[in-house]
Short mmCIF file of C-alpha atoms and ligand atoms in Angstrom, two decimals:
data_model
loop_
_atom_site.label_atom_id
_atom_site.label_comp_id
_atom_site.label_asym_id
_atom_site.label_seq_id
_atom_site.Cartn_x
_atom_site.Cartn_y
_atom_site.Cartn_z
CA UNK A 279 -0.02 -0.01 0.00
CA UNK A 280 1.26 3.49 -0.82
CA UNK A 281 2.12 5.60 2.17
CA UNK A 282 -0.37 8.32 1.24
CA UNK A 283 -3.26 5.87 1.77
CA UNK A 284 -2.52 5.34 5.48
CA UNK A 285 -4.71 6.40 8.35
CA UNK A 286 -3.46 8.55 11.28
CA UNK A 287 -3.14 5.47 13.57
CA UNK A 288 -1.24 3.53 10.92
CA UNK A 289 1.10 6.43 10.30
CA UNK A 290 1.73 7.03 14.01
CA UNK A 291 2.31 3.32 14.69
CA UNK A 292 4.59 2.91 11.65
CA UNK A 293 6.66 5.88 12.73
CA UNK A 294 7.03 4.48 16.27
CA UNK A 295 8.16 1.17 14.82
CA UNK A 296 10.42 2.93 12.36
CA UNK A 297 8.84 1.30 9.35
CA UNK A 298 9.10 4.65 7.56
CA UNK A 299 10.19 8.14 8.44
CA UNK A 300 8.12 11.31 8.78
CA UNK A 301 10.03 12.67 5.79
CA UNK A 302 8.87 9.70 3.67
CA UNK A 303 5.22 10.24 4.76
CA UNK A 304 5.29 13.97 3.95
CA UNK A 305 7.05 13.30 0.63
CA UNK A 306 4.46 10.72 -0.36
CA UNK A 307 1.59 13.15 0.47
CA UNK A 308 3.29 15.97 -1.41
CA UNK A 309 3.60 13.69 -4.45
CA UNK A 310 -0.01 12.76 -4.14
CA UNK A 311 -1.06 16.35 -3.95
CA UNK A 312 0.96 17.16 -7.01
CA UNK A 313 -0.81 14.36 -8.80
CA UNK A 314 -4.41 14.94 -7.80
CA UNK A 315 -4.81 18.43 -6.36
CA UNK A 316 -4.81 20.18 -9.73
CA UNK A 317 -8.10 18.35 -10.26
CA UNK A 318 -9.52 18.19 -6.73
CA UNK A 319 -8.33 21.65 -5.62
CA UNK A 320 -8.69 20.86 -1.93
CA UNK A 321 -5.89 23.17 -0.88
CA UNK A 322 -5.52 26.97 -0.93
CA UNK A 323 -1.83 26.72 -0.08
CA UNK A 324 0.55 23.85 0.31
CA UNK A 325 3.60 24.29 2.51
CA UNK A 326 5.68 21.48 1.06
CA UNK A 327 8.99 23.04 1.96
CA UNK A 328 8.00 23.84 5.58
CA UNK A 329 6.47 20.40 6.07
CA UNK A 330 9.44 18.54 4.64
CA UNK A 331 11.82 20.55 6.86
CA UNK A 332 9.69 19.94 9.94
CA UNK A 333 9.45 16.18 9.13
CA UNK A 334 13.23 16.01 8.97
CA UNK A 335 13.44 17.65 12.44
CA UNK A 336 10.89 15.15 13.76
CA UNK A 337 12.87 12.24 12.43
CA UNK A 338 15.98 13.53 14.19
CA UNK A 339 14.35 14.04 17.54
CA UNK A 340 12.98 11.52 20.12
CA UNK A 341 9.21 11.04 19.90
CA UNK A 342 7.40 13.48 22.19
CA UNK A 343 3.72 13.06 21.45
CA UNK A 344 1.12 10.64 20.03
CA UNK A 345 1.24 12.35 16.64
CA UNK A 346 5.05 12.65 16.42
CA UNK A 347 5.83 13.20 12.73
CA UNK A 348 2.25 12.72 11.52
CA UNK A 349 1.24 15.18 8.79
CA UNK A 350 -2.16 16.94 9.18
CA UNK A 351 -3.91 19.55 7.06
CA UNK A 352 -5.72 22.65 8.50
CA UNK A 353 -8.83 24.47 7.36
CA UNK A 354 -7.89 27.95 6.35
CA UNK A 355 -9.74 29.64 9.23
CA UNK A 356 -7.40 28.28 11.92
CA UNK A 357 -4.41 30.39 12.86
CA UNK A 358 -1.02 28.73 12.72
CA UNK A 359 2.06 30.94 13.26
CA UNK A 360 3.72 32.02 10.03
CA UNK A 361 1.03 30.44 7.81
CA UNK A 362 -1.65 32.16 5.74
CA UNK A 363 -5.14 32.29 7.21
CA UNK A 364 -7.39 33.65 4.44
CA UNK A 365 -10.78 32.15 5.36
CA UNK A 366 -11.01 31.90 1.59
CA UNK A 367 -11.69 35.64 1.46
CA UNK A 368 -10.12 38.46 -0.50
CA UNK A 369 -10.19 40.52 2.63
CA UNK A 370 -7.55 38.24 4.26
CA UNK A 371 -5.78 37.33 1.04
CA UNK A 372 -2.32 38.37 2.26
CA UNK A 373 -2.82 37.78 5.92
CA UNK A 374 -0.23 35.77 7.81
CA UNK A 375 -0.98 34.45 11.34
CA UNK A 376 1.12 35.64 14.22
CA UNK A 377 -0.01 33.00 16.69
CA UNK A 378 -1.32 29.42 16.99
CA UNK A 379 -4.96 28.60 17.66
CA UNK A 380 -5.12 26.48 20.73
CA UNK A 381 -6.20 23.44 18.69
CA UNK A 382 -3.22 24.01 16.39
CA UNK A 383 -0.85 24.38 19.34
CA UNK A 384 -2.14 21.13 20.83
CA UNK A 385 -1.55 19.31 17.57
CA UNK A 386 1.93 20.83 17.34
CA UNK A 387 2.67 19.72 20.90
CA UNK A 388 1.48 16.25 20.03
CA UNK A 389 4.07 16.26 17.23
CA UNK A 390 1.97 16.91 14.14
CA UNK A 391 3.46 18.36 10.94
CA UNK A 392 1.28 20.84 9.02
CA UNK A 393 0.92 20.23 5.27
CA UNK A 394 -1.12 23.17 4.15
CA UNK A 395 -4.36 25.06 4.32
CA UNK A 396 -7.59 23.61 2.97
CA UNK A 397 -10.23 25.44 0.95
CA UNK A 398 -13.57 26.47 2.46
CA UNK A 399 -16.59 28.62 1.89
CA UNK A 400 -15.65 32.19 2.64
CA UNK A 401 -15.67 32.71 6.38
CA UNK A 402 -17.24 29.20 6.68
CA UNK A 403 -20.52 30.47 5.18
CA UNK A 404 -21.89 27.80 2.87
CA UNK A 405 -22.45 24.11 2.25
CA UNK A 406 -20.53 23.53 -0.97
CA UNK A 407 -17.15 25.34 -0.88
CA UNK A 408 -18.38 27.22 -3.94
CA UNK A 409 -18.34 30.41 -1.82
CA UNK A 410 -14.54 30.34 -1.69
CA UNK A 411 -13.30 33.53 -3.29
CA UNK A 412 -10.33 31.67 -4.79
CA UNK A 413 -11.79 28.54 -6.50
CA UNK A 414 -14.26 25.79 -5.89
CA UNK A 415 -13.11 22.38 -4.64
CA UNK A 416 -14.17 19.20 -6.48
CA UNK A 417 -15.57 16.04 -4.92
CA UNK A 418 -12.94 13.30 -5.41
CA UNK A 419 -15.77 10.80 -6.12
CA UNK A 420 -17.06 12.87 -9.02
CA UNK A 421 -15.13 15.93 -9.98
CA UNK A 422 -18.27 17.66 -11.31
CA UNK A 423 -19.83 17.64 -7.84
CA UNK A 424 -19.34 19.73 -4.69
CA UNK A 425 -17.40 18.21 -1.76
CA UNK A 426 -19.83 19.80 0.75
CA UNK A 427 -18.98 22.72 2.94
CA UNK A 428 -17.85 24.73 4.51
CA UNK A 429 -14.90 22.43 5.31
CA UNK A 430 -15.07 20.98 1.78
CA UNK A 431 -11.31 21.31 1.22
CA UNK A 432 -10.61 19.32 4.34
CA UNK A 433 -13.04 16.59 3.47
CA UNK A 434 -11.87 16.40 -0.20
CA UNK A 435 -8.24 16.26 0.92
CA UNK A 436 -8.88 13.35 3.23
CA UNK A 437 -11.10 11.49 0.69
CA UNK A 438 -8.44 11.98 -2.05
CA UNK A 439 -5.64 10.60 0.18
CA UNK A 440 -3.88 14.00 0.11
CA UNK A 441 -3.64 13.92 3.91
CA UNK A 442 -4.39 11.45 6.68
CA UNK A 443 -6.62 13.81 8.48
CA UNK A 444 -7.62 17.46 8.51
CA UNK A 445 -9.23 19.83 10.97
CA UNK A 446 -12.51 21.54 10.14
CA UNK A 447 -14.91 23.80 11.90
CA UNK A 448 -18.67 23.23 12.34
CA UNK A 449 -21.12 26.07 12.96
CA UNK A 450 -24.15 24.42 11.40
CA UNK A 451 -22.81 21.24 9.88
CA UNK A 452 -19.53 22.23 8.24
CA UNK A 453 -17.59 19.19 9.44
CA UNK A 454 -20.31 16.53 9.23
CA UNK A 455 -21.96 17.50 5.92
CA UNK A 456 -18.74 17.60 3.85
CA UNK A 457 -17.57 14.42 5.61
CA UNK A 458 -20.86 12.83 4.62
CA UNK A 459 -20.92 13.80 0.94
CA UNK A 460 -17.14 13.10 0.46
CA UNK A 461 -17.15 9.74 2.22
CA UNK A 462 -15.17 10.59 5.35
CA UNK A 463 -15.69 10.57 9.07
CA UNK A 464 -16.32 14.00 10.61
CA UNK A 465 -16.87 14.72 14.29
CA UNK A 466 -18.32 17.90 15.80
CA UNK A 467 -17.54 17.94 19.49
CA UNK A 468 -19.85 19.26 22.20
CA UNK A 469 -19.76 23.08 22.32
CA UNK A 470 -16.93 23.95 24.67
CA UNK A 471 -15.01 20.71 24.30
CA UNK A 472 -12.39 22.20 22.05
CA UNK A 473 -11.13 25.70 22.54
CA UNK A 474 -12.12 28.14 19.86
CA UNK A 475 -9.14 30.41 20.52
CA UNK A 476 -7.53 31.23 17.24
CA UNK A 477 -10.38 29.98 15.11
CA UNK A 478 -11.59 32.94 13.03
CA UNK A 479 -15.09 33.47 14.52
CA UNK A 480 -18.21 33.07 12.41
CA UNK A 481 -20.96 32.56 15.03
CA UNK A 482 -19.27 32.28 18.40
CA UNK A 483 -22.15 30.52 20.23
CA UNK A 484 -22.20 27.78 17.54
CA UNK A 485 -18.59 27.26 16.23
CA UNK A 486 -16.60 24.17 17.16
CA UNK A 487 -13.42 22.77 15.79
CA UNK A 488 -13.16 19.04 15.05
CA UNK A 489 -11.45 16.34 12.94
CA UNK A 490 -12.20 14.96 9.53
CA UNK A 491 -10.60 11.49 9.18
CA UNK A 492 -10.69 8.21 7.28
CA UNK A 493 -12.13 6.20 10.16
CA UNK A 494 -13.65 6.43 13.63
CA UNK A 495 -10.46 5.43 15.45
CA UNK A 496 -8.61 8.38 13.98
CA UNK A 497 -11.42 10.68 15.06
CA UNK A 498 -11.02 9.44 18.61
CA UNK A 499 -7.24 9.79 18.47
CA UNK A 500 -7.39 13.40 17.32
CA UNK A 501 -10.15 14.22 19.84
CA UNK A 502 -7.80 13.05 22.57
CA UNK A 503 -5.34 15.73 21.52
CA UNK A 504 -7.79 18.54 20.75
CA UNK A 505 -10.09 18.59 23.85
CA UNK A 506 -9.59 20.34 27.11
CA UNK A 507 -10.30 23.53 28.94
CA UNK A 508 -8.40 26.58 27.80
CA UNK A 509 -8.05 29.87 29.70
CA UNK A 510 -8.01 31.65 26.32
CA UNK A 511 -11.65 30.56 25.62
CA UNK A 512 -14.08 31.33 28.45
CA UNK A 513 -16.66 29.04 26.83
CA UNK A 514 -14.36 26.00 26.94
CA UNK A 515 -15.51 23.44 29.43
CA UNK A 516 -13.62 22.30 32.60
CA UNK A 517 -14.79 18.70 32.07
CA UNK A 518 -12.12 16.01 32.23
CA UNK A 519 -10.98 14.59 28.90
CA UNK A 520 -11.23 10.77 28.82
CA UNK A 521 -9.17 8.58 26.54
CA UNK A 522 -11.74 8.44 23.70
CA UNK A 523 -10.21 5.32 22.18
CA UNK A 524 -11.44 3.34 25.15
CA UNK A 525 -14.94 3.85 23.89
CA UNK A 526 -14.09 1.87 20.79
CA UNK A 527 -13.71 -1.30 22.87
CA UNK A 528 -17.35 -1.45 23.79
CA UNK A 529 -20.12 -2.95 21.67
CA UNK A 530 -23.63 -1.50 21.38
CA UNK A 531 -25.50 -4.20 23.22
CA UNK A 532 -28.20 -2.65 25.39
CA UNK A 533 -27.72 0.86 24.04
CA UNK A 534 -30.87 2.73 23.20
CA UNK A 535 -30.71 4.44 19.76
CA UNK A 536 -33.37 7.03 18.96
CA UNK A 537 -34.89 7.61 15.50
CA UNK A 538 -36.50 11.06 15.37
CA UNK A 539 -39.77 10.78 13.45
CA UNK A 540 -39.42 14.37 12.20
CA UNK A 541 -36.31 13.52 10.31
CA UNK A 542 -37.74 10.85 8.07
CA UNK A 543 -40.16 12.94 6.01
CA UNK A 544 -40.52 13.78 2.34
CA UNK A 545 -37.83 15.81 0.59
CA UNK A 546 -35.19 13.24 1.53
CA UNK A 547 -33.59 11.14 -1.22
CA UNK A 548 -35.24 7.71 -0.85
CA UNK A 549 -31.94 5.96 -1.47
CA UNK A 550 -30.34 7.91 1.35
CA UNK A 551 -33.19 7.00 3.65
CA UNK A 552 -32.85 3.33 2.72
CA UNK A 553 -29.15 3.26 3.54
CA UNK A 554 -29.64 5.02 6.90
CA UNK A 555 -32.40 2.53 7.76
CA UNK A 556 -30.12 -0.35 6.83
CA UNK A 557 -27.46 1.07 9.16
CA UNK A 558 -29.98 1.26 11.96
CA UNK A 559 -30.94 -2.36 11.26
CA UNK A 560 -27.29 -3.39 11.47
CA UNK A 561 -26.93 -1.81 14.91
CA UNK A 562 -30.19 -3.41 16.02
CA UNK A 563 -28.75 -6.75 14.89
CA UNK A 564 -25.76 -6.08 17.13
CA UNK A 565 -28.01 -5.66 20.18
CA UNK A 566 -28.93 -2.04 20.24
CA UNK A 567 -32.56 -1.16 21.06
CA UNK A 568 -34.21 1.10 18.55
CA UNK A 569 -36.69 3.63 19.96
CA UNK A 570 -38.82 6.20 18.13
CA UNK A 571 -38.31 9.67 19.54
CA UNK A 572 -39.64 13.12 18.73
CA UNK A 573 -37.86 16.39 18.22
CA UNK A 574 -40.96 18.55 17.75
CA UNK A 575 -39.15 21.87 16.96
CA UNK A 576 -37.08 20.43 14.12
CA UNK A 577 -39.01 22.52 11.62
CA UNK A 578 -37.83 25.73 13.32
CA UNK A 579 -34.16 24.83 13.31
CA UNK A 580 -33.05 26.24 9.93
CA UNK A 581 -34.82 29.59 10.41
CA UNK A 582 -33.58 29.89 13.99
CA UNK A 583 -30.05 29.19 12.88
CA UNK A 584 -30.11 31.72 10.08
CA UNK A 585 -31.15 34.43 12.51
CA UNK A 586 -28.64 33.63 15.28
CA UNK A 587 -25.69 32.76 13.04
CA UNK A 588 -26.05 35.87 10.86
CA UNK A 589 -26.54 38.09 13.89
CA UNK A 590 -23.33 36.81 15.47
CA UNK A 591 -21.49 36.94 12.13
CA UNK A 592 -22.42 40.60 11.60
CA UNK A 593 -20.81 41.45 14.93
CA UNK A 594 -17.74 39.17 14.48
CA UNK A 595 -17.01 40.40 10.94
CA UNK A 596 -17.11 44.07 11.97
CA UNK A 597 -13.37 43.73 12.79
CA UNK A 598 -12.55 43.43 9.10
CA UNK A 599 -12.62 47.21 8.54
CA UNK A 600 -9.60 47.78 6.23
CA UNK A 601 -7.59 49.11 9.21
CA UNK A 602 -6.76 46.31 11.54
CA UNK A 603 -6.34 43.32 9.24
CA UNK A 604 -5.77 42.35 5.71
CA UNK A 605 -7.08 44.08 2.64
CA UNK A 606 -7.38 47.89 2.48
CA UNK A 607 -9.08 49.77 -0.43
CA UNK A 608 -7.17 52.40 -2.23
CA UNK A 609 -7.84 56.17 -2.56
CA UNK A 610 -10.66 56.58 0.00
CA UNK A 611 -12.14 60.02 0.50
CA UNK A 612 -12.23 59.69 4.28
CA UNK A 613 -12.33 57.06 7.02
CA UNK A 614 -15.97 56.03 6.47
CA UNK A 615 -15.23 55.65 2.79
CA UNK A 616 -12.20 53.48 3.67
CA UNK A 617 -14.37 51.14 5.75
CA UNK A 618 -17.13 51.02 3.12
CA UNK A 619 -14.82 50.44 0.16
CA UNK A 620 -12.59 47.89 1.87
CA UNK A 621 -15.57 45.80 2.98
CA UNK A 622 -17.38 46.17 -0.36
CA UNK A 623 -14.34 45.01 -2.27
CA UNK A 624 -13.05 42.49 0.27
CA UNK A 625 -16.17 40.43 1.07
CA UNK A 626 -18.01 38.14 -1.33
CA UNK A 627 -21.74 38.07 -2.00
CA UNK A 628 -22.75 35.41 0.57
CA UNK A 629 -20.77 37.10 3.32
CA UNK A 630 -22.37 40.45 2.53
CA UNK A 631 -25.83 38.80 2.48
CA UNK A 632 -25.23 37.38 5.96
CA UNK A 633 -23.87 40.66 7.37
CA UNK A 634 -26.84 42.53 6.03
CA UNK A 635 -29.34 39.93 7.39
CA UNK A 636 -27.56 39.84 10.74
CA UNK A 637 -27.49 43.60 11.11
CA UNK A 638 -31.19 43.71 10.25
CA UNK A 639 -32.28 41.09 12.80
CA UNK A 640 -30.32 42.95 15.53
CA UNK A 641 -31.60 46.43 14.65
CA UNK A 642 -33.83 48.30 16.98
CA UNK A 643 -37.48 47.70 16.19
CA UNK A 644 -36.75 44.22 14.75
CA UNK A 645 -34.63 42.74 17.53
CA UNK A 646 -37.61 41.42 19.47
CA UNK A 647 -39.35 40.06 16.43
CA UNK A 648 -36.33 38.18 15.12
CA UNK A 649 -33.27 37.81 17.37
CA UNK A 650 -35.13 37.45 20.65
CA UNK A 651 -37.62 35.08 19.15
CA UNK A 652 -34.85 32.99 17.69
CA UNK A 653 -33.22 32.74 21.08
CA UNK A 654 -36.50 31.44 22.51
CA UNK A 655 -36.78 28.89 19.68
CA UNK A 656 -33.22 27.87 20.35
CA UNK A 657 -34.14 27.05 23.93
CA UNK A 658 -37.05 24.93 22.74
CA UNK A 659 -34.74 23.05 20.34
CA UNK A 660 -32.23 22.46 23.13
CA UNK A 661 -35.02 21.09 25.36
CA UNK A 662 -36.20 18.76 22.60
CA UNK A 663 -32.78 17.09 22.75
CA UNK A 664 -32.69 17.03 26.54
CA UNK A 665 -36.04 15.25 26.54
CA UNK A 666 -35.02 12.88 23.78
CA UNK A 667 -31.82 11.87 25.59
CA UNK A 668 -33.95 10.76 28.53
CA UNK A 669 -35.21 7.99 26.22
CA UNK A 670 -32.10 7.10 24.25
CA UNK A 671 -28.29 7.22 24.45
CA UNK A 672 -27.75 8.40 20.88
CA UNK A 673 -29.80 9.62 17.94
CA UNK A 674 -29.49 8.30 14.38
CA UNK A 675 -30.28 10.41 11.28
CA UNK A 676 -29.01 10.95 7.82
CA UNK A 677 -26.32 13.66 7.78
CA UNK A 678 -27.45 15.21 4.51
CA UNK A 679 -30.83 14.72 2.77
CA UNK A 680 -29.09 14.08 -0.57
CA UNK A 681 -25.77 13.01 -1.98
CA UNK A 682 -23.34 15.72 -3.25
CA UNK A 683 -24.97 17.89 -5.81
CA UNK A 684 -23.40 19.25 -9.07
CA UNK A 685 -21.19 22.32 -8.93
CA UNK A 686 -23.39 25.31 -9.77
CA UNK A 687 -26.66 23.47 -9.18
CA UNK A 688 -27.73 25.46 -6.11
CA UNK A 689 -25.68 28.67 -6.40
CA UNK A 690 -28.64 30.68 -7.68
CA UNK A 691 -30.86 29.76 -4.69
CA UNK A 692 -29.48 30.56 -1.27
CA UNK A 693 -32.55 29.02 0.37
CA UNK A 694 -31.97 25.67 -1.41
CA UNK A 695 -28.39 25.81 -0.23
CA UNK A 696 -29.45 26.50 3.37
CA UNK A 697 -31.70 23.44 3.31
CA UNK A 698 -28.62 21.21 2.79
CA UNK A 699 -28.03 21.65 6.53
CA UNK A 700 -31.42 20.63 7.70
CA UNK A 701 -30.19 17.58 9.71
CA UNK A 702 -26.99 19.09 11.05
CA UNK A 703 -27.99 22.56 12.33
CA UNK A 704 -30.02 21.56 15.35
CA UNK A 705 -26.99 19.97 17.03
CA UNK A 706 -25.09 23.28 16.99
CA UNK A 707 -28.12 25.22 18.38
CA UNK A 708 -28.35 22.58 21.20
CA UNK A 709 -24.58 22.52 21.72
CA UNK A 710 -24.48 18.68 21.53
CA UNK A 711 -21.99 16.45 19.75
CA UNK A 712 -22.36 14.55 16.47
CA UNK A 713 -20.45 12.37 14.08
CA UNK A 714 -20.94 11.46 10.44
CA UNK A 715 -19.59 8.31 8.95
CA UNK A 716 -19.96 6.48 5.59
CA UNK A 717 -22.95 4.11 5.37
CA UNK A 718 -23.07 3.28 1.66
CA UNK A 719 -23.39 4.77 -1.80
CA UNK A 720 -26.29 6.21 -3.77
CA UNK A 721 -25.85 7.19 -7.42
CA UNK A 722 -22.21 6.07 -6.88
CA UNK A 723 -21.74 8.88 -4.31
CA UNK A 724 -21.05 8.40 -0.60
CA UNK A 725 -23.88 8.69 1.93
CA UNK A 726 -23.33 9.60 5.60
CA UNK A 727 -24.98 8.33 8.78
CA UNK A 728 -25.21 10.92 11.54
CA UNK A 729 -25.08 9.93 15.17
CA UNK A 730 -25.87 12.66 17.67
CA UNK A 731 -24.99 12.35 21.34
CA UNK A 732 -25.87 14.44 24.44
CA UNK A 733 -23.63 17.15 25.75
CA UNK A 734 -20.25 15.57 26.52
CA UNK A 735 -21.48 12.33 25.04
CA UNK A 736 -18.64 11.86 22.56
CA UNK A 737 -17.88 8.42 23.98
CA UNK A 738 -21.40 7.20 23.18
CA UNK A 739 -21.32 8.36 19.58
CA UNK A 740 -17.81 7.00 19.03
CA UNK A 741 -18.92 3.69 20.44
CA UNK A 742 -21.92 3.43 18.10
CA UNK A 743 -19.97 4.69 15.12
CA UNK A 744 -17.14 2.29 15.71
CA UNK A 745 -19.50 -0.69 16.12
CA UNK A 746 -21.09 0.10 12.83
CA UNK A 747 -17.80 0.75 11.05
CA UNK A 748 -16.32 -2.56 12.29
CA UNK A 749 -19.25 -4.42 10.72
CA UNK A 750 -19.05 -2.70 7.33
CA UNK A 751 -16.41 -1.76 4.81
CA UNK A 752 -17.81 1.46 3.39
CA UNK A 753 -14.97 3.51 4.93
CA UNK A 754 -12.37 1.48 3.01
CA UNK A 755 -13.76 2.42 -0.39
CA UNK A 756 -11.54 4.99 -2.23
CA UNK A 757 -12.38 7.26 -5.16
CA UNK A 758 -10.76 6.48 -8.43
CA UNK A 759 -8.52 9.44 -9.13
N1 LIG B 972 -23.86 25.57 5.82
C1 LIG B 972 -24.05 26.34 7.02
C2 LIG B 972 -23.91 27.81 6.79
O1 LIG B 972 -23.74 28.16 5.67
C3 LIG B 972 -23.11 25.90 8.11
C4 LIG B 972 -21.77 26.40 7.92
C5 LIG B 972 -20.82 25.96 8.98
O2 LIG B 972 -21.11 25.07 9.76
N2 LIG B 972 -19.73 26.70 9.10
O3 LIG B 972 -24.02 28.59 7.66
#
């Protein structure tokens, strides 16, 4: 097997046993990128020189951490010292980070080597990576289709064997949905599990960083490194971090798995539904008990999200004013004109749409009707999950209602695009954890099963996901590139 096809666990073990060097691993991935990335376009920048130099250093030093010498890719909204961090926006086109995000620092301390920066929807706003201001990314399973978004570059890079794993961020589904439609495993931790310090903020009450990997074990391994309280993020949780790989030793016998009746309604691709139901049947066969549950406020989730996320985005993106960071427009008449022109030229259409929407829902006279109401709806959605988790240990749903759509198919209808997140958004509003993993193919494209767990329930979802993965071989399929 070629080195580029390894998993994180295989790479880390092989390095420990000196079967190969970190330099050989990085070289093999760089070769792979040169071969396939001109077609997949998963990366915004590749730091081949830096990664090769770092790998050499790792080979020459005694192993310090669990990922010593293991190459990883980063979504382009995570700060890493000396690296670009464009968020796929013109406004940060020439920006270079001056510090490490906590998640990046933790990976660095665990010994990881950074390969490059993956493409994304501008400021993580989108579901297809078509909102990148640089170029779209292509789904490795069918280059005419989207890889999902907003962490589409990370998912495509993993699926195309251009890296063993990548970090993504998930505000309304941006780790799970691209993982689903590109045939990877993607895990969104409980809100507060992973520090958001150094992640360029989109919607601060919803954003979480998490791994996109080739299998469930790798997701657990990376979670071990990423989680933990951080004084730099006051929303990070003081909860102890278990060894998540221990959860992989347990089977699902006796576990109660909930099927929300509101999630199996029309509009879903029947082939997707069939595969998800088959996955549920497999887990039932292994001894899990399937229970029907209800999440009555599901219908409100998308609208609620698009009020709260845009409101927070309008505040967070105010810092890109042409003065403090990145791009500055030329020849302004005065300061106000400088702000206006820099933002008009620096932000893309979707980002502007969200800033305008967010400013509107927060404006005096409309605040109560929109923002306050959305906060109330959010509480109801959170309670739905609290009630559901009294009756089950994990919830099973499709990750996305359809397989990856064609590039350009939904760009003219923002609402159609927003509906791609219908199954993933509620988890962010409730702050709970979720994982997506491959459960089959429809129209020759990967389909993802979503497993949602309660707050701090990562061990439960990893346990269910691993039990399913062990019994199936979907995660071993590779695209033909
Ligand atoms: N697709 C959703 C949006 O456009 C979610 C994005 C995300 O999770 N970053 O807002």
